[in-house]
PDB file of C-alpha atoms and ligand atoms in Angstrom:
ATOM      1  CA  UNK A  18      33.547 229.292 123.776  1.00 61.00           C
ATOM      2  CA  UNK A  19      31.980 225.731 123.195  1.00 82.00           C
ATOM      3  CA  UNK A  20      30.837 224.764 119.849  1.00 93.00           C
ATOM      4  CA  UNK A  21      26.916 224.828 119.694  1.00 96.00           C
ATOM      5  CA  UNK A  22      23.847 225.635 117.086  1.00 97.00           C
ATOM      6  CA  UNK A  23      23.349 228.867 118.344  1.00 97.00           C
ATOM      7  CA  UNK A  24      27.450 230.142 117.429  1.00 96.00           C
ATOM      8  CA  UNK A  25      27.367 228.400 114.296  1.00 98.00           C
ATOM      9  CA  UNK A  26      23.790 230.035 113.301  1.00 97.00           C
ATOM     10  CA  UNK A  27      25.218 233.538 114.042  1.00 97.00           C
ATOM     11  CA  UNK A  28      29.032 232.922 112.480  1.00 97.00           C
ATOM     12  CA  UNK A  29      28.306 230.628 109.653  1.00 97.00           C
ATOM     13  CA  UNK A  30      26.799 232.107 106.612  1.00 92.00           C
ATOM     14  CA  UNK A  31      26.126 229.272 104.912  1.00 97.00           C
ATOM     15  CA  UNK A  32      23.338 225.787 104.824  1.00 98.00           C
ATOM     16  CA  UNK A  33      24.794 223.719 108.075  1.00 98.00           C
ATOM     17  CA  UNK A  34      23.661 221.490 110.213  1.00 98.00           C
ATOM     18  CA  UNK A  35      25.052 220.789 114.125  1.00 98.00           C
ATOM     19  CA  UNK A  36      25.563 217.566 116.024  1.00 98.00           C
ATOM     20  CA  UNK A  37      26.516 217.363 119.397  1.00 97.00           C
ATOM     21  CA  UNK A  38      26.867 213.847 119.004  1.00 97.00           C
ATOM     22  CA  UNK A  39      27.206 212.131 115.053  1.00 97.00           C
ATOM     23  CA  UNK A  40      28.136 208.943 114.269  1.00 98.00           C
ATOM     24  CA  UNK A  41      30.169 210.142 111.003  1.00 98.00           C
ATOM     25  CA  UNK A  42      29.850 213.549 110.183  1.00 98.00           C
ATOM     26  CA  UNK A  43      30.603 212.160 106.507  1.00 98.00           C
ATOM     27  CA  UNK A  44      27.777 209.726 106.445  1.00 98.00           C
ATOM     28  CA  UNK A  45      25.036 212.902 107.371  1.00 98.00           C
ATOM     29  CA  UNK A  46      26.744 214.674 104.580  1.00 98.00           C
ATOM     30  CA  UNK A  47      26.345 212.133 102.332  1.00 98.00           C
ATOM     31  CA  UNK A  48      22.760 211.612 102.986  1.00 98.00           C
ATOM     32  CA  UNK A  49      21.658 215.156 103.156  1.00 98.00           C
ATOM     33  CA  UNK A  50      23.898 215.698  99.684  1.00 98.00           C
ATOM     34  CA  UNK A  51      21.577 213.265  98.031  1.00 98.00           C
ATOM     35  CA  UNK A  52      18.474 215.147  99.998  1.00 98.00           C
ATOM     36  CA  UNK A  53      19.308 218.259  97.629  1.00 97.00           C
ATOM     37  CA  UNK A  54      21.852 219.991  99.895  1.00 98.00           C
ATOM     38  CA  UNK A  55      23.207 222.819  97.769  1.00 98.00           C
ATOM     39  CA  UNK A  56      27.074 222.907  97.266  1.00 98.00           C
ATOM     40  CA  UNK A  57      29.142 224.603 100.488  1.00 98.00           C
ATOM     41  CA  UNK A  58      26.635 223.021 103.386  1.00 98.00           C
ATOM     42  CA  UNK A  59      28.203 221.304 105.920  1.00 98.00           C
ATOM     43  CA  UNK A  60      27.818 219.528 109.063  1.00 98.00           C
ATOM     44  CA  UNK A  61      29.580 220.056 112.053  1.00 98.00           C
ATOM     45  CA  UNK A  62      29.733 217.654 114.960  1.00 98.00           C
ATOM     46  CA  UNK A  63      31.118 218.236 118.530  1.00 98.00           C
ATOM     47  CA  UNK A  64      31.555 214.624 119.146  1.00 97.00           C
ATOM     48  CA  UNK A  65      31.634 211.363 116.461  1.00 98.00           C
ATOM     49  CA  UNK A  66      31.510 208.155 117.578  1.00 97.00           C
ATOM     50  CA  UNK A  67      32.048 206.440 114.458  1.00 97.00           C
ATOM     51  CA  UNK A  68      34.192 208.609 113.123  1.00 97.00           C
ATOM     52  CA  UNK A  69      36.336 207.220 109.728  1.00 97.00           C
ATOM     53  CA  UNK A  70      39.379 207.643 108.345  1.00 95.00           C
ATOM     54  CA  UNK A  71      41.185 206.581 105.550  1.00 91.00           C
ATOM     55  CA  UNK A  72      41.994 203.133 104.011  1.00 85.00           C
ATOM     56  CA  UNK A  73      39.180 201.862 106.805  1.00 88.00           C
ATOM     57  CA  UNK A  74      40.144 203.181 110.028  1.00 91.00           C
ATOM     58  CA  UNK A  75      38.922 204.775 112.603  1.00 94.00           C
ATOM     59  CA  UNK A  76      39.109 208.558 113.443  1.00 96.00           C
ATOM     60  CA  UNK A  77      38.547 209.922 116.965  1.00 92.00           C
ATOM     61  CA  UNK A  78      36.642 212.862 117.915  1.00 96.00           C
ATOM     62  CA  UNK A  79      36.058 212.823 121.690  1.00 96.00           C
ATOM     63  CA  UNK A  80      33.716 215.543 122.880  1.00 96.00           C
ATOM     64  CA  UNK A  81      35.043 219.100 123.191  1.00 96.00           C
ATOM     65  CA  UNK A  82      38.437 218.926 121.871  1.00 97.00           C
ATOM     66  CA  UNK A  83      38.324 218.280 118.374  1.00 98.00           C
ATOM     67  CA  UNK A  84      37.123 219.635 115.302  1.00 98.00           C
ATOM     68  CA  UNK A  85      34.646 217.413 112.595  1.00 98.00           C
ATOM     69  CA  UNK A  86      33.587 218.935 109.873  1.00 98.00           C
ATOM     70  CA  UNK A  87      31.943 217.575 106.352  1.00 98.00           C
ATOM     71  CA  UNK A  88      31.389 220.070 103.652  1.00 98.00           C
ATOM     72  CA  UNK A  89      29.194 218.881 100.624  1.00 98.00           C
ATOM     73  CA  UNK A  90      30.759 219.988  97.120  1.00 98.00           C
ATOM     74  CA  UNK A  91      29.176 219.749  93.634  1.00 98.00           C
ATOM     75  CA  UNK A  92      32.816 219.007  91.557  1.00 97.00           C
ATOM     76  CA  UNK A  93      33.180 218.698  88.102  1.00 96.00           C
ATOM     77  CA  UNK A  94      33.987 214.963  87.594  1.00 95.00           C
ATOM     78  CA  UNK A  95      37.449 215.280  86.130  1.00 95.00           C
ATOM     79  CA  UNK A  96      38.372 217.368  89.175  1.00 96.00           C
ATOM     80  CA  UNK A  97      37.341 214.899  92.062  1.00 96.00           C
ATOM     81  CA  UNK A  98      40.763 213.925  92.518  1.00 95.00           C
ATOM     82  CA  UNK A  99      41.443 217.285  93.446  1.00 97.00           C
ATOM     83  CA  UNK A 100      39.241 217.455  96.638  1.00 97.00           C
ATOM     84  CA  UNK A 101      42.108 215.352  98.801  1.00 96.00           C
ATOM     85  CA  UNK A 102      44.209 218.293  98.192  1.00 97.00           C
ATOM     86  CA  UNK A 103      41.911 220.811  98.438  1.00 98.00           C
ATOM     87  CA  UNK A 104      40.988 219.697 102.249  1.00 98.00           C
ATOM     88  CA  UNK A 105      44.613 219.273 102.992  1.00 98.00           C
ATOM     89  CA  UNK A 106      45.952 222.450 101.230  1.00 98.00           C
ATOM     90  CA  UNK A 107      43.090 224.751 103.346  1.00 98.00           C
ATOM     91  CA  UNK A 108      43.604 222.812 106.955  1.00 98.00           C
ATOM     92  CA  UNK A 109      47.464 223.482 106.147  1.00 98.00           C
ATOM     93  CA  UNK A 110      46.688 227.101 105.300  1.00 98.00           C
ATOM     94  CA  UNK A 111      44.230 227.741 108.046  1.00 98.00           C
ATOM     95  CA  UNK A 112      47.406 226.633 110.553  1.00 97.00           C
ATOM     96  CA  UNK A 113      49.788 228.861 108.889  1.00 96.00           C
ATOM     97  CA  UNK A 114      47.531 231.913 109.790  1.00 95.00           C
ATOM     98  CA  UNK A 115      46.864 230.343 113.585  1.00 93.00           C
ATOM     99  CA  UNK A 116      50.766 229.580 113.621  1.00 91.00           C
ATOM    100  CA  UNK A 117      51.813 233.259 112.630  1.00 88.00           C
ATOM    101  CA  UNK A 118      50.493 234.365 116.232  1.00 81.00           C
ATOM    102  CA  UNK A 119      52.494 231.625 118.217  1.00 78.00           C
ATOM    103  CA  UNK A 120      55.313 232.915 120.210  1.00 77.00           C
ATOM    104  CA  UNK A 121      57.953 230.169 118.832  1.00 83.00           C
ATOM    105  CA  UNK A 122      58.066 229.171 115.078  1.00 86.00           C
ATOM    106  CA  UNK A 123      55.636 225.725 114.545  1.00 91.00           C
ATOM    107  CA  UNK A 124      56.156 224.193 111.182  1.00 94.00           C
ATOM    108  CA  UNK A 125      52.955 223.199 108.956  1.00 96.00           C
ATOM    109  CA  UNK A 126      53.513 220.754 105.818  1.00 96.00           C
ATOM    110  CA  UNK A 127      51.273 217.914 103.921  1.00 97.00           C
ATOM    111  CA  UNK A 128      52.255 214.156 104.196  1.00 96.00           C
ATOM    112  CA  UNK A 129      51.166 212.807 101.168  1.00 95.00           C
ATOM    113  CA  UNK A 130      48.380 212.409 100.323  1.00 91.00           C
ATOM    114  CA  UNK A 131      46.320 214.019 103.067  1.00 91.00           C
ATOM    115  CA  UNK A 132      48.013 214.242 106.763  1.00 96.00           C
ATOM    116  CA  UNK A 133      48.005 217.778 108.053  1.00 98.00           C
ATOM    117  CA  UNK A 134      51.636 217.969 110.293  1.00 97.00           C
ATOM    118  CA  UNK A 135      51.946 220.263 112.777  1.00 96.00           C
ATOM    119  CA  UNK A 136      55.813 220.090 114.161  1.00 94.00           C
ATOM    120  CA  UNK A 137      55.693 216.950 112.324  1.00 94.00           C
ATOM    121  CA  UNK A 138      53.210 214.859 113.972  1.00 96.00           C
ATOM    122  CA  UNK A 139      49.784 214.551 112.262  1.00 97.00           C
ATOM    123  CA  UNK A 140      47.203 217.294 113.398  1.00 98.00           C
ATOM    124  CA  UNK A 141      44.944 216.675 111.099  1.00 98.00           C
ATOM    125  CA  UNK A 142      43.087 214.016 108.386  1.00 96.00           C
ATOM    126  CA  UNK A 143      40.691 214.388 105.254  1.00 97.00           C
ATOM    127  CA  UNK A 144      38.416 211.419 103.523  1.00 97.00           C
ATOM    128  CA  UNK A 145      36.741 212.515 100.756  1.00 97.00           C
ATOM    129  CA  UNK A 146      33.687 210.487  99.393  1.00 98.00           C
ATOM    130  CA  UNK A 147      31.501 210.517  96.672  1.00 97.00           C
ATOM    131  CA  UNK A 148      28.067 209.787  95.266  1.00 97.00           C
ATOM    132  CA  UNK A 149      27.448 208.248  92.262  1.00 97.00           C
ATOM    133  CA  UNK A 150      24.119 207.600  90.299  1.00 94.00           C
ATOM    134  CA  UNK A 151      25.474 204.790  88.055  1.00 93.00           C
ATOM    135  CA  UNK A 152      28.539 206.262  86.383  1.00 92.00           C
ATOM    136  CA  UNK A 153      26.839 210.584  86.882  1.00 94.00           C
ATOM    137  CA  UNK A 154      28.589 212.325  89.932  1.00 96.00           C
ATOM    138  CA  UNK A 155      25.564 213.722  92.645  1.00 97.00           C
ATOM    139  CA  UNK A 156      28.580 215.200  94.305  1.00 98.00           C
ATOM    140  CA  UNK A 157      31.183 214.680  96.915  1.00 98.00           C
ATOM    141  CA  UNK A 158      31.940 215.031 100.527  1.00 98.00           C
ATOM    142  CA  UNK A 159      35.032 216.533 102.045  1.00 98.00           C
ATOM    143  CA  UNK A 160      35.598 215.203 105.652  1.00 98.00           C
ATOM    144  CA  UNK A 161      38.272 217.104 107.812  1.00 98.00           C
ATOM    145  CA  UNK A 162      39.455 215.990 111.072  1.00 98.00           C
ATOM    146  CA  UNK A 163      41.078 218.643 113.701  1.00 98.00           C
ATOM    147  CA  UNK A 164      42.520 217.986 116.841  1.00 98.00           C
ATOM    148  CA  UNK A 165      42.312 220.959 118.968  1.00 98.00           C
ATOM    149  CA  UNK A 166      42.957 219.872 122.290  1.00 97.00           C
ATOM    150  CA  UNK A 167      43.343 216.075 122.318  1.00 97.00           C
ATOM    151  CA  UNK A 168      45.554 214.504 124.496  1.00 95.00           C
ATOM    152  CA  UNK A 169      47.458 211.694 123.237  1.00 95.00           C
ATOM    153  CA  UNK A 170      49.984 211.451 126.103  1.00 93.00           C
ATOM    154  CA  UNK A 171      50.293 208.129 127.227  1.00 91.00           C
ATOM    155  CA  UNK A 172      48.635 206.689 124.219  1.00 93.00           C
ATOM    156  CA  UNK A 173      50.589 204.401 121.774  1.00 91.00           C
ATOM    157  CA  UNK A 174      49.919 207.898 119.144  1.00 92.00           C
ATOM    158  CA  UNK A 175      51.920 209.838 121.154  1.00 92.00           C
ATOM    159  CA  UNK A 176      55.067 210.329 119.005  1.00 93.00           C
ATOM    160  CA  UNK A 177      52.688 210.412 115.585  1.00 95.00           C
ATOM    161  CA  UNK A 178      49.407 212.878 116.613  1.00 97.00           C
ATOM    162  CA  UNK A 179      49.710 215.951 118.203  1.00 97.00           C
ATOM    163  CA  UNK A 180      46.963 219.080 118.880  1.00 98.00           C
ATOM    164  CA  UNK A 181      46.818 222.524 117.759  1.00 97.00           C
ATOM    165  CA  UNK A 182      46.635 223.970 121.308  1.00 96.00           C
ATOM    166  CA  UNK A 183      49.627 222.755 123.139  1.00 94.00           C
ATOM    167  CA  UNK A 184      51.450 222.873 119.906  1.00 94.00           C
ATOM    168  CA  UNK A 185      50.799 226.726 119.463  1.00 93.00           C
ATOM    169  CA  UNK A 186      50.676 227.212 123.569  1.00 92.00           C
ATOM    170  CA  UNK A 187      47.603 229.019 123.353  1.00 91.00           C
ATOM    171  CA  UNK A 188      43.768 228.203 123.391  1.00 94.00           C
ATOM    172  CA  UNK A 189      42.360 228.324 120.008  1.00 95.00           C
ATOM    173  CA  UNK A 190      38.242 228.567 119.877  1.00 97.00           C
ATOM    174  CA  UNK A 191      37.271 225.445 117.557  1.00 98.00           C
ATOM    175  CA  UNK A 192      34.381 227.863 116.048  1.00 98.00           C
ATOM    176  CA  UNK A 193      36.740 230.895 115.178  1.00 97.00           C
ATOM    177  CA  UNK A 194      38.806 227.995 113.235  1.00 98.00           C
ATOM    178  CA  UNK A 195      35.703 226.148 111.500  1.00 98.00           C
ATOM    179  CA  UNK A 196      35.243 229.770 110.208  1.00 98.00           C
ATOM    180  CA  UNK A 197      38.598 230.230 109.088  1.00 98.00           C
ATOM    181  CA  UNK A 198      39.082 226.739 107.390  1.00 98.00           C
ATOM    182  CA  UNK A 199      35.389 227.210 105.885  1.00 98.00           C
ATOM    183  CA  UNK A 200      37.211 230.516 103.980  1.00 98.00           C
ATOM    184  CA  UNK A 201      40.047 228.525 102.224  1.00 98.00           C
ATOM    185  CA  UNK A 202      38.004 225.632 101.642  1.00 98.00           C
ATOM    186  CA  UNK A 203      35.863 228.442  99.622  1.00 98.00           C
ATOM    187  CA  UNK A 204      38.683 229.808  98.080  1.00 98.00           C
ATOM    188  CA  UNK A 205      40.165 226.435  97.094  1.00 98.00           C
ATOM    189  CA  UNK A 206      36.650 225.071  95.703  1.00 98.00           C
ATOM    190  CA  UNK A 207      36.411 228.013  93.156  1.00 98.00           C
ATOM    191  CA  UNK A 208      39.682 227.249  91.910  1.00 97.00           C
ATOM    192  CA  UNK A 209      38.767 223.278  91.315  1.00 97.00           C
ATOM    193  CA  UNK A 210      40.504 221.799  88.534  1.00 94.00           C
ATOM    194  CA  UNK A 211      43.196 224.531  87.940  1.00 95.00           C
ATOM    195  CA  UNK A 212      46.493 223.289  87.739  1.00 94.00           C
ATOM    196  CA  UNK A 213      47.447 225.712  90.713  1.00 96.00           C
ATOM    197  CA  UNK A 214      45.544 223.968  93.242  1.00 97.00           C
ATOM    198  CA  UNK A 215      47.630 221.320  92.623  1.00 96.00           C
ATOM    199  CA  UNK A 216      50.884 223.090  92.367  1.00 96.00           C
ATOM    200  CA  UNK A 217      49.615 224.670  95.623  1.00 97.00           C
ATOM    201  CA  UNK A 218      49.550 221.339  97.560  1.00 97.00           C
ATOM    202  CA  UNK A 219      52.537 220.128  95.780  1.00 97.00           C
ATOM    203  CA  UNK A 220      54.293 222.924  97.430  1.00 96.00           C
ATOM    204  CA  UNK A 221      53.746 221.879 100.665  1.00 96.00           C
ATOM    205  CA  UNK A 222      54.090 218.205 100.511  1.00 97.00           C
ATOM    206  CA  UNK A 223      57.070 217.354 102.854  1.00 95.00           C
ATOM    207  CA  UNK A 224      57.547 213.680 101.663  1.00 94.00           C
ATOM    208  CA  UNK A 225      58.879 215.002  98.808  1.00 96.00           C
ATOM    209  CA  UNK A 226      62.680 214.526  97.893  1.00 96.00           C
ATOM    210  CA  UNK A 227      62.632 211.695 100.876  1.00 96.00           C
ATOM    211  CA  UNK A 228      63.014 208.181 100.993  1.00 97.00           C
ATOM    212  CA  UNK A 229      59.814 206.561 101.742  1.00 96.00           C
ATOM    213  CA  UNK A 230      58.646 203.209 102.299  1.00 96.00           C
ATOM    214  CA  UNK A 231      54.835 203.226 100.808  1.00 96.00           C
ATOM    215  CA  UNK A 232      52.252 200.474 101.978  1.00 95.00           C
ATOM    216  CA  UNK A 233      49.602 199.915  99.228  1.00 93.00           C
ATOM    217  CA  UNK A 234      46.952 197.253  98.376  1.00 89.00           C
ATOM    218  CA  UNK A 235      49.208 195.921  95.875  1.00 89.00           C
ATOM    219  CA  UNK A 236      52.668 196.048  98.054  1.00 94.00           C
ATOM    220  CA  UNK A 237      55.190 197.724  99.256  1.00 96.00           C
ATOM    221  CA  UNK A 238      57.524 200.045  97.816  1.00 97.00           C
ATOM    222  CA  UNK A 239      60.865 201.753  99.080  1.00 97.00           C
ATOM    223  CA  UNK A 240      62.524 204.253  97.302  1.00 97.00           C
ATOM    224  CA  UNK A 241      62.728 208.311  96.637  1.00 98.00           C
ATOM    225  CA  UNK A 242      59.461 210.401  96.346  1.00 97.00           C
ATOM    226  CA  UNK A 243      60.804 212.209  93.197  1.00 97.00           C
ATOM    227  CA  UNK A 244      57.241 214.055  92.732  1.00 96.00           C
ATOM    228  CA  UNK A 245      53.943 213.780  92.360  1.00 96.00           C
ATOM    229  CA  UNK A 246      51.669 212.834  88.761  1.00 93.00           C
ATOM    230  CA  UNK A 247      49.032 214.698  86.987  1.00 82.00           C
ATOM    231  CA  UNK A 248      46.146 213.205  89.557  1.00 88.00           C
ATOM    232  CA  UNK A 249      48.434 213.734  92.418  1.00 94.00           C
ATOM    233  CA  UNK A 250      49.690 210.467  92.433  1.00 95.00           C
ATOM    234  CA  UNK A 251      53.120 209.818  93.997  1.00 97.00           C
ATOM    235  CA  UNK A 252      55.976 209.341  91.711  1.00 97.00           C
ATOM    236  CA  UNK A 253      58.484 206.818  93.594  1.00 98.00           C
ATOM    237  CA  UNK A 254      61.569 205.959  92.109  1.00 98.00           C
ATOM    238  CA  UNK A 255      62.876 202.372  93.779  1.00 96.00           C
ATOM    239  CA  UNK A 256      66.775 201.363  94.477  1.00 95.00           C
ATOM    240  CA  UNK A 257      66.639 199.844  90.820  1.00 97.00           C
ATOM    241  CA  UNK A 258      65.719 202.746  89.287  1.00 97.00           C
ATOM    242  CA  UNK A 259      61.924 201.275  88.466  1.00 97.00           C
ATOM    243  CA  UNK A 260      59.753 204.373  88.744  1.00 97.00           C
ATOM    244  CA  UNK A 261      56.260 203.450  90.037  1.00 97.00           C
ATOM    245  CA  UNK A 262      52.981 205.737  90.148  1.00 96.00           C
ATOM    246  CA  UNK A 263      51.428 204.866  93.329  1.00 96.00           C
ATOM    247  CA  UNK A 264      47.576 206.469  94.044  1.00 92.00           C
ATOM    248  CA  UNK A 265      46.985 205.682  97.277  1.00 90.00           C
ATOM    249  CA  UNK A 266      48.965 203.749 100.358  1.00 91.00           C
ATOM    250  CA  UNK A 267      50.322 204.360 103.855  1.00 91.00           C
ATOM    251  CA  UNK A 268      53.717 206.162 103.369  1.00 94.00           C
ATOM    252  CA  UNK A 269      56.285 206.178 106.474  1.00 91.00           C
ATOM    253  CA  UNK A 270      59.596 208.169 106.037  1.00 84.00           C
ATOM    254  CA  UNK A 271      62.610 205.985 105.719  1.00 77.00           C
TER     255      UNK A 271
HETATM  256  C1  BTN B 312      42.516 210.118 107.859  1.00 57.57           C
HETATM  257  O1  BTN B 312      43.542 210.775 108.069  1.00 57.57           O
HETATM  258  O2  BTN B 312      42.525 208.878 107.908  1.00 57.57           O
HETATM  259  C2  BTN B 312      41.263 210.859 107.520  1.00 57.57           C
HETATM  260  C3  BTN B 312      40.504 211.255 108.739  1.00 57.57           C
HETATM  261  C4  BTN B 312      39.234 212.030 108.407  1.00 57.57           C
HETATM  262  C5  BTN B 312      38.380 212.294 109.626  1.00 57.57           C
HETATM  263  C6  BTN B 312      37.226 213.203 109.328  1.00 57.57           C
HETATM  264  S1  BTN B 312      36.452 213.813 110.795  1.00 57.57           S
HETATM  265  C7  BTN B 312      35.142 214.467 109.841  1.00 57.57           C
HETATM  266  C8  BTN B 312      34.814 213.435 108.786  1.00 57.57           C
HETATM  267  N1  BTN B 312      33.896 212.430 109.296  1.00 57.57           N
HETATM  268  C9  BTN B 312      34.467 211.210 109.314  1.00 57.57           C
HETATM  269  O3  BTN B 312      33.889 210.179 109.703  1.00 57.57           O
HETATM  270  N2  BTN B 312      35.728 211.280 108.888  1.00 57.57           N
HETATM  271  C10 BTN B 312      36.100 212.625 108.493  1.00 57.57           C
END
């Protein structure tokens, strides 16, 4: 079944609004956030065509293969950093429950920060943004990426992305997993800023105990991912036994 107005209307019990074609489903979150939107809206978009990702990239969501979804949240300041994990920890969830079905064993784990892996390759992205009224938090946007059926064969993200469908080996219907991921993204946002949402992500983080080689604004580091800090920052230890607290980079195994 195709994703359209009339499905979500009658499936999602909650504010939303549909786009067959968005620019960024983040950027008409944003917007209607600061319009009043009360906290668990979100907008849906079959197709984005300025789709972002992290660290300024670009995210593509090519018409009727992909999921893009932006739900608006109302956080508690001192648990924004939390909404990274929440995204990834419910997208990684949602796949465990689609993954139980499939008739061979699929593995699901978090790349830290925020890369949903299917089999390894990355499924799956979140970029969280927030509004600000001089230093007073309006709220925040959680922006998850799915790719359902997107073929990357014969693209140069072949060996790196990979799709739910031909990963599982059976269709999946993009609204019946908007509905599920909507549920632990509920679950997770009444749990914000408990120390087991954390411990919940932590859990699944599969860089962990790994040498890594971590790209960040400031340099790069190489050395073991011993853990992760009280914000979810990674804890890196390098070859001369420096530890360093990195909060954001590009991290690559090896
Ligand atoms: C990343 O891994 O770099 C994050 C990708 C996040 C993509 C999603 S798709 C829905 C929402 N709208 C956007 O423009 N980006 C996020």
């Amino acid at each position: 079944m195709s994703l359209n107005a009339d499905t979500l209307a009658a499936r999602l019990k909650r504010p939303h609004r549909f786009y067959p074609h968005a620019g960024s489903t983040n950027d008409l979150a944003r917007a209607w956030l600061l319009d009043g939107a009360p906290a668990g809206s979100v907008i849906v978009a079959d197709e984005q065509r300025s789709g972002r990702g992290r660290l300024g990239r670009g995210w593509a969501t090519p018409p009727g293969v992909a999921l893009a979804v932006s739900v608006i949240l109302l956080p508690p300041r001192d648990a924004l950093h939390q909404l990274t994990m929440l995204g990834a920890l419910s997208i990684a969830e949602t796949l465990d429950l689609l993954a139980a079905d499939a008739p061979h064993a699929v593995s699901v784990g978090i790349k830290w920060p925020n890369d949903v892996l299917l089999a390894g390759k990355k499924v799956s992205g979140v970029l969280v943004e927030s509004e600000w009224a001089w230093d007073t938090l309006r709220g925040a946007v959680v922006g998850m990426g799915l790719n359902v059926r997107v073929d990357f064969s014969g693209t140069d993200l072949a060996d790196k992305a990979i799709s739910i469908e031909p990963s599982l080996g059976r269709p999946v219907d993009r609204t019946d997993l908007l509905v599920a991921l909507l549920a632990r993204v509920d679950h997770w946002a009444a749990r914000l800023g408990t120390p087991g949402l954390q411990r919940a992500w932590t859990d699944r983080l599969v860089t962990l105990g790994q040498r890594v080689t971590v790209s960040t604004a400031q340099g790069t580091y190489v050395g073991l991912a011993e853990g992760v800090g009280v914000g979810g920052a990674l804890l890196l230890r390098d070859d001369h036994g420096t530890l360093h607290t990195l909060h954001a980079g590009d991290i690559a195994l090896g």
